[in-house]
Short mmCIF file of C-alpha atoms and ligand atoms in Angstrom, two decimals:
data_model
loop_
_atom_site.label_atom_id
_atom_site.label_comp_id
_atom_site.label_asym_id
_atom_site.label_seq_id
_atom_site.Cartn_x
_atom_site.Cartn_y
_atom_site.Cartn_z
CA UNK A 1 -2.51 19.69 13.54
CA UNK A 2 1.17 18.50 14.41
CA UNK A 3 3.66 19.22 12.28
CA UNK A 4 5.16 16.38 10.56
CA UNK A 5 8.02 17.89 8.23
CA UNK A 6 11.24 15.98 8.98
CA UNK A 7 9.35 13.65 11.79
CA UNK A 8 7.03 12.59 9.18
CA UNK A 9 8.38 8.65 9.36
CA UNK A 10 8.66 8.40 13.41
CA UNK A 11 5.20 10.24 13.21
CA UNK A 12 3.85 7.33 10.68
CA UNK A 13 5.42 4.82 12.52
CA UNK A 14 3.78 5.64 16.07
CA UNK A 15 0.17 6.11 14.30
CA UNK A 16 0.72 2.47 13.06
CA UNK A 17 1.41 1.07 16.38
CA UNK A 18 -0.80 2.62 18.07
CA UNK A 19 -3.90 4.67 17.06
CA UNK A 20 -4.02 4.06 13.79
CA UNK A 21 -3.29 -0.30 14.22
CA UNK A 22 -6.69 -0.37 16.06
CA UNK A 23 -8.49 2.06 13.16
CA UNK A 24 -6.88 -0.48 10.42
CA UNK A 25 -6.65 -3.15 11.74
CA UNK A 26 -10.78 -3.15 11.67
CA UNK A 27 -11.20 -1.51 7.99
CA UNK A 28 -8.96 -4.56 6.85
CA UNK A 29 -10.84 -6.35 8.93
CA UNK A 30 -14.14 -8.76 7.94
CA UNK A 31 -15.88 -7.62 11.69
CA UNK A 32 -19.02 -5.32 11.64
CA UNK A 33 -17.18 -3.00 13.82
CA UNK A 34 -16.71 -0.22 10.94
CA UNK A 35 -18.99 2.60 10.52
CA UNK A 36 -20.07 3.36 7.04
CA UNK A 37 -17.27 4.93 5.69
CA UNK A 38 -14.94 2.64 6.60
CA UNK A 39 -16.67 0.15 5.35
CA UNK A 40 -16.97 1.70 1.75
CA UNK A 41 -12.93 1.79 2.40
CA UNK A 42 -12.60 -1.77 2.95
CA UNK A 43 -14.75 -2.44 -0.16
CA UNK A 44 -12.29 0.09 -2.14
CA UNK A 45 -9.12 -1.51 -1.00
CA UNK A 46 -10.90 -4.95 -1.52
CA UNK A 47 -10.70 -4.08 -4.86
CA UNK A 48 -7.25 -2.76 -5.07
CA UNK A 49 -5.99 -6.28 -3.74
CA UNK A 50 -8.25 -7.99 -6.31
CA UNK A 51 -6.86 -5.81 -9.22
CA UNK A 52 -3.43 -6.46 -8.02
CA UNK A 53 -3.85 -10.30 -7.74
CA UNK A 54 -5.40 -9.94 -11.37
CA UNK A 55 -2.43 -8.04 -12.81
CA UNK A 56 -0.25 -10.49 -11.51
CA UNK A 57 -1.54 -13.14 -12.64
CA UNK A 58 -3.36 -12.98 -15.85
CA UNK A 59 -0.24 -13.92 -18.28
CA UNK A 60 1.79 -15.79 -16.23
CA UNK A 61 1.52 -18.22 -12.87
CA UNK A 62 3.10 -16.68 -9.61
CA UNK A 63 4.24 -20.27 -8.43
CA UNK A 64 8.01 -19.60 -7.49
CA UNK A 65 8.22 -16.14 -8.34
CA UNK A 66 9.58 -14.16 -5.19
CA UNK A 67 7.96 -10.93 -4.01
CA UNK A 68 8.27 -8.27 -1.90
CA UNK A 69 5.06 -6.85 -0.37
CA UNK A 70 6.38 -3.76 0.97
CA UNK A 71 4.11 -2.33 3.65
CA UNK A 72 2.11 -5.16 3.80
CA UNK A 73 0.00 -3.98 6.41
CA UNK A 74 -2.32 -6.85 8.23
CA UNK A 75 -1.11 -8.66 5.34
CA UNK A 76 -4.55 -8.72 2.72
CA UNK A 77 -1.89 -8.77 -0.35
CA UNK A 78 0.63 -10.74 1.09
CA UNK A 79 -1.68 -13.85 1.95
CA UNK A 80 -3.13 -14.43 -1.70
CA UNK A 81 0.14 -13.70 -3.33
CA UNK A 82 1.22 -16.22 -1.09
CA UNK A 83 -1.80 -18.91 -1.78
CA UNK A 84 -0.72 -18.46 -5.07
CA UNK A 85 2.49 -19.86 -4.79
CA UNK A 86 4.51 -16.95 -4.37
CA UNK A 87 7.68 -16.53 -2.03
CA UNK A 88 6.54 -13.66 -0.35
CA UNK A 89 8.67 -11.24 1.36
CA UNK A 90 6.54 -9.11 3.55
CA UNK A 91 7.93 -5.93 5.35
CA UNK A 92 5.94 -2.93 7.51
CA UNK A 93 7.11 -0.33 9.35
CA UNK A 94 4.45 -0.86 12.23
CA UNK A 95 5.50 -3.87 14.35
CA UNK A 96 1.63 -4.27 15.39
CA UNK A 97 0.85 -4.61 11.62
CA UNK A 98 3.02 -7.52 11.31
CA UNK A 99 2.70 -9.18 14.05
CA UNK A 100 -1.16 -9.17 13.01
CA UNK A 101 -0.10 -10.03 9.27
CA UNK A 102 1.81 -13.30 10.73
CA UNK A 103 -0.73 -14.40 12.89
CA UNK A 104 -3.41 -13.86 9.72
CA UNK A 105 -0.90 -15.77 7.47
CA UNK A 106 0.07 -18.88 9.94
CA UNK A 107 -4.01 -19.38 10.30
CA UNK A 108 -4.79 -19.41 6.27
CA UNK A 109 -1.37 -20.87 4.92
CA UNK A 110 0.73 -23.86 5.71
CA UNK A 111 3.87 -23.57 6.98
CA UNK A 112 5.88 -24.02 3.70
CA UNK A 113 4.10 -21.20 2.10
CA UNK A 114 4.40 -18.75 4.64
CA UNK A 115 5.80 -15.25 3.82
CA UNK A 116 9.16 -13.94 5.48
CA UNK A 117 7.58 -11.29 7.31
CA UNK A 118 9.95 -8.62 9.01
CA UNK A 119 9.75 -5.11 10.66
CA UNK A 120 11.33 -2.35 8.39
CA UNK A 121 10.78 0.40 6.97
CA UNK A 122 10.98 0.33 2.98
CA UNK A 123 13.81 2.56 2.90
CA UNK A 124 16.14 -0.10 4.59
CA UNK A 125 14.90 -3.34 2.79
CA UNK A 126 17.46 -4.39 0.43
CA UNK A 127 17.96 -7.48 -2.35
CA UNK A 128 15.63 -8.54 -5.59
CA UNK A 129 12.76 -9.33 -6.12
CA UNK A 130 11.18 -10.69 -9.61
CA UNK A 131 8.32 -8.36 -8.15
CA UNK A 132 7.99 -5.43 -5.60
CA UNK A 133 4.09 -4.61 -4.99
CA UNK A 134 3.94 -1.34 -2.51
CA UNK A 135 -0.10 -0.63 -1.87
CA UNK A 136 -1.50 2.47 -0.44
CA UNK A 137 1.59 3.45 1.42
CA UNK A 138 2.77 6.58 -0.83
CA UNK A 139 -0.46 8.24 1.31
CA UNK A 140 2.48 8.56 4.07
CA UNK A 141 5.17 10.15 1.61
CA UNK A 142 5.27 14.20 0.54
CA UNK A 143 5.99 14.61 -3.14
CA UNK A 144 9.74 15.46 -2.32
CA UNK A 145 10.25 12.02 -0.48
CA UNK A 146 8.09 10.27 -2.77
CA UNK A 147 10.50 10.28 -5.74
CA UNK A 148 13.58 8.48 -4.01
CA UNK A 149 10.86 5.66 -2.31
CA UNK A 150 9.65 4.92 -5.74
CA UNK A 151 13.60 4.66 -7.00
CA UNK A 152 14.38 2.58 -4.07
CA UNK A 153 10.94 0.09 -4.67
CA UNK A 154 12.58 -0.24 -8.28
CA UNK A 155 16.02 -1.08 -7.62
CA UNK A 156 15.18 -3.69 -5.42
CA UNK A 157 13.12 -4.83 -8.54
CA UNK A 158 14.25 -7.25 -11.22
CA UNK A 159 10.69 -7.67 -13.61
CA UNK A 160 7.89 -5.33 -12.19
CA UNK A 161 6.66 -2.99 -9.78
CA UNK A 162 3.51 -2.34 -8.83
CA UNK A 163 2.05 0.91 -6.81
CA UNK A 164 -1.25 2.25 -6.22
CA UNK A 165 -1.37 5.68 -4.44
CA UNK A 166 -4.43 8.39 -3.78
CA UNK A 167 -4.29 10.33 -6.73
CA UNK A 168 -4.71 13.88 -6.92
CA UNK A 169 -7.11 14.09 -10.05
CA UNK A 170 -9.54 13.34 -7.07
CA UNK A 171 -7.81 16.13 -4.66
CA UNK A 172 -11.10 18.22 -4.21
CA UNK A 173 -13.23 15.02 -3.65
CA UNK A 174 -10.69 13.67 -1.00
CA UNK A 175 -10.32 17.09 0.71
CA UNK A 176 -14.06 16.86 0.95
CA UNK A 177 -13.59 13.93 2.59
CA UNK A 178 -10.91 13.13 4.23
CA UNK A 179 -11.86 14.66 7.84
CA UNK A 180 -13.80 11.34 7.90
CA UNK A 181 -10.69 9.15 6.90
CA UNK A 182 -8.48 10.14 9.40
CA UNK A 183 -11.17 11.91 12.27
CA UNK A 184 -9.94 12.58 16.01
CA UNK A 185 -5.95 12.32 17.03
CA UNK A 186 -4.79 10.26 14.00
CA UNK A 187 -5.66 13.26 11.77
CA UNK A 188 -1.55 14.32 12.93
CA UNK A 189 -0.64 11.73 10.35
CA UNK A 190 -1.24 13.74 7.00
CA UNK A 191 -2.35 12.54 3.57
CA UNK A 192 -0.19 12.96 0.81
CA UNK A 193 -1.91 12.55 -3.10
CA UNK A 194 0.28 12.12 -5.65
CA UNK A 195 -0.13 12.67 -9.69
CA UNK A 196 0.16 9.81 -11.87
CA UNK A 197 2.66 12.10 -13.84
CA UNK A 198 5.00 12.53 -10.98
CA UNK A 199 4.80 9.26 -10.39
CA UNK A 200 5.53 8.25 -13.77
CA UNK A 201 8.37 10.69 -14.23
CA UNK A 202 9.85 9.22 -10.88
CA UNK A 203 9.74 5.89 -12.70
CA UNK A 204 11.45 6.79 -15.44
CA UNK A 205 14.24 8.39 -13.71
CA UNK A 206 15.14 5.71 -12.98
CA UNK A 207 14.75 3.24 -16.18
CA UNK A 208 11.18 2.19 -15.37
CA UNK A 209 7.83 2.54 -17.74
CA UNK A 210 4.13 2.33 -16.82
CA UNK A 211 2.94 -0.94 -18.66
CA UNK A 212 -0.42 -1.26 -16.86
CA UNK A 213 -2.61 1.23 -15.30
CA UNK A 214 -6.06 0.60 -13.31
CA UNK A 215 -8.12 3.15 -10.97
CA UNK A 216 -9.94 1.93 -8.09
CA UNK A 217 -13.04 4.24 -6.78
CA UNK A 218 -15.49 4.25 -4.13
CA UNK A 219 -17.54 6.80 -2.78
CA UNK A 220 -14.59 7.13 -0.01
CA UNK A 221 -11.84 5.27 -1.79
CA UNK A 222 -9.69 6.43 -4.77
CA UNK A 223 -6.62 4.48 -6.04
CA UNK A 224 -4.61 5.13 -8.61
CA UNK A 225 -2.73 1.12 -9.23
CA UNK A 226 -0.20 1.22 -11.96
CA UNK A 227 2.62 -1.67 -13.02
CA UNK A 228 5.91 -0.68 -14.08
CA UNK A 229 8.34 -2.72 -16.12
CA UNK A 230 11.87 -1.74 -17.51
CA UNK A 231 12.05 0.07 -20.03
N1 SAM B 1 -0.15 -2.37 1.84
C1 SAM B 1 -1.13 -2.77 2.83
C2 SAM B 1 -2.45 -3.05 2.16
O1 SAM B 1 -2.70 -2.50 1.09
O2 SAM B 1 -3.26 -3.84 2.72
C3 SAM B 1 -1.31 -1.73 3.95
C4 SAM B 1 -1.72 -0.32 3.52
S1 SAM B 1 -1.86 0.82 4.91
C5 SAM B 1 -2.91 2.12 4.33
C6 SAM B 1 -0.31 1.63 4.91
C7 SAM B 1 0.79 0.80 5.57
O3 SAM B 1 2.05 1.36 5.23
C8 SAM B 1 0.72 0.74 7.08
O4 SAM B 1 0.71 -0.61 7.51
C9 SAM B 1 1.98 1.48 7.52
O5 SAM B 1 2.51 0.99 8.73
C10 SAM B 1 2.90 1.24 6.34
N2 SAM B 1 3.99 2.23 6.16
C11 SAM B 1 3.92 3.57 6.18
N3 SAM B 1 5.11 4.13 5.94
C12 SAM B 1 5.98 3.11 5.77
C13 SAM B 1 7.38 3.03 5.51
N4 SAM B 1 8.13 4.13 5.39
N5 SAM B 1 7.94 1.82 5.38
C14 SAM B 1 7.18 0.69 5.51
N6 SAM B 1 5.86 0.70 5.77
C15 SAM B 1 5.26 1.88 5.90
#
């Protein structure tokens, strides 16, 4: 395995555009080109996206609200939050993921409701947001960078944040099981779990409190989604 330390970004980056597009770009995909555990993965994150879209909008309407969908990946959050009336600001670090999030958006939305997509990584995105939603991207951060991405997610928010993240309650099941999430070359890019305690504590570092907590699982799949207001 290659080690990723200090490269870790630059290493993430390259999977995305590359490798790890193609793998992706399937799973969130609707094609029959997935074998069966990428298939149960779709499913899982299916449900992520569904739980997030629920969490948003079950006590208020997201018409007008402004978002940032920090890597948004082929874009499977940023579309509905967008159908929904949102104004969507949608960000990855992979050019190849957003270039296949745009094209995704300009065939399902019209033009007025499209989201601002960009390339960046979340480190450099900057402004407010009523919301910042950040899905299944901590996977790419080590405990000891994981703390200042979560700050940085917050302080671009002004009423909510919302994460989900692999978490390590599961870690023996995922170890188990995660030769077949990331098989062949693509295995360089590591998998990071996190604890909803350190996750919390990073949180409330910085002024933020868990106000909403769900728990996504498949047989291949575990996500921990939690929502985060001030406190
Ligand atoms: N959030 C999307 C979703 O749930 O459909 C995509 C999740 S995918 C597992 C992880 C995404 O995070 C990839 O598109 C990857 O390029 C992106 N990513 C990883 N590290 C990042 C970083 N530092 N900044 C921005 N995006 C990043």
């Amino acid at each position: 395995a290659e080690e990723v330390g200090g490269g870790d970004k630059e290493v993430v980056r390259e999977y995305f555009n590359s490798t790890g597009f193609e793998r992706w770009r399937k799973i969130y995909g609707d094609t029959d080109e997935v074998n069966r555990v990428q298939k149960d993965i779709r499913l899982g994150h299916a449900k992520t996206v569904e739980n997030t879209m629920l969490m948003l909008t079950e006590d208020r309407s997201l018409a007008g609200v402004t978002v940032c969908d920090a890597g948004c990946g082929t874009g499977l959050l940023s579309i509905p939050l967008a159908k929904e009336g949102a104004i969507v600001s949608a960000s990855d670090i992979s050019a190849a993921m957003v270039a296949e999030a745009e094209m995704k958006a300009k065939a399902q939305l019209p033009s007025e409701n499209l989201p601002k997509f960009e390339v960046n990584d979340l480190e450099s995105l900057s402004g407010k947001y009523d919301t910042v939603v950040c899905l299944d991207v901590l996977i790419h951060y080590p405990q000891n960078k994981a703390d200042g991405m979560i700050a940085h997610l917050a302080s671009l928010a002004e009423k909510r944040v919302i994460l989900s993240f692999a978490p390590k309650t599961f870690y023996y099941d995922i170890l188990k099981r995660i030769g077949e999430l990331f098989p062949g070359p693509s295995k360089a890019t590591r998998a990071y779990l996190h604890s909803e305690a350190d996750v919390e504590r990073a949180l409330r570092k910085v002024g933020w409190k868990i106000s909403k907590r769900g728990l996504t699982t498949t047989q291949f799949y575990f996500s921990r989604l939690i929502e985060a207001v001030p406190m």
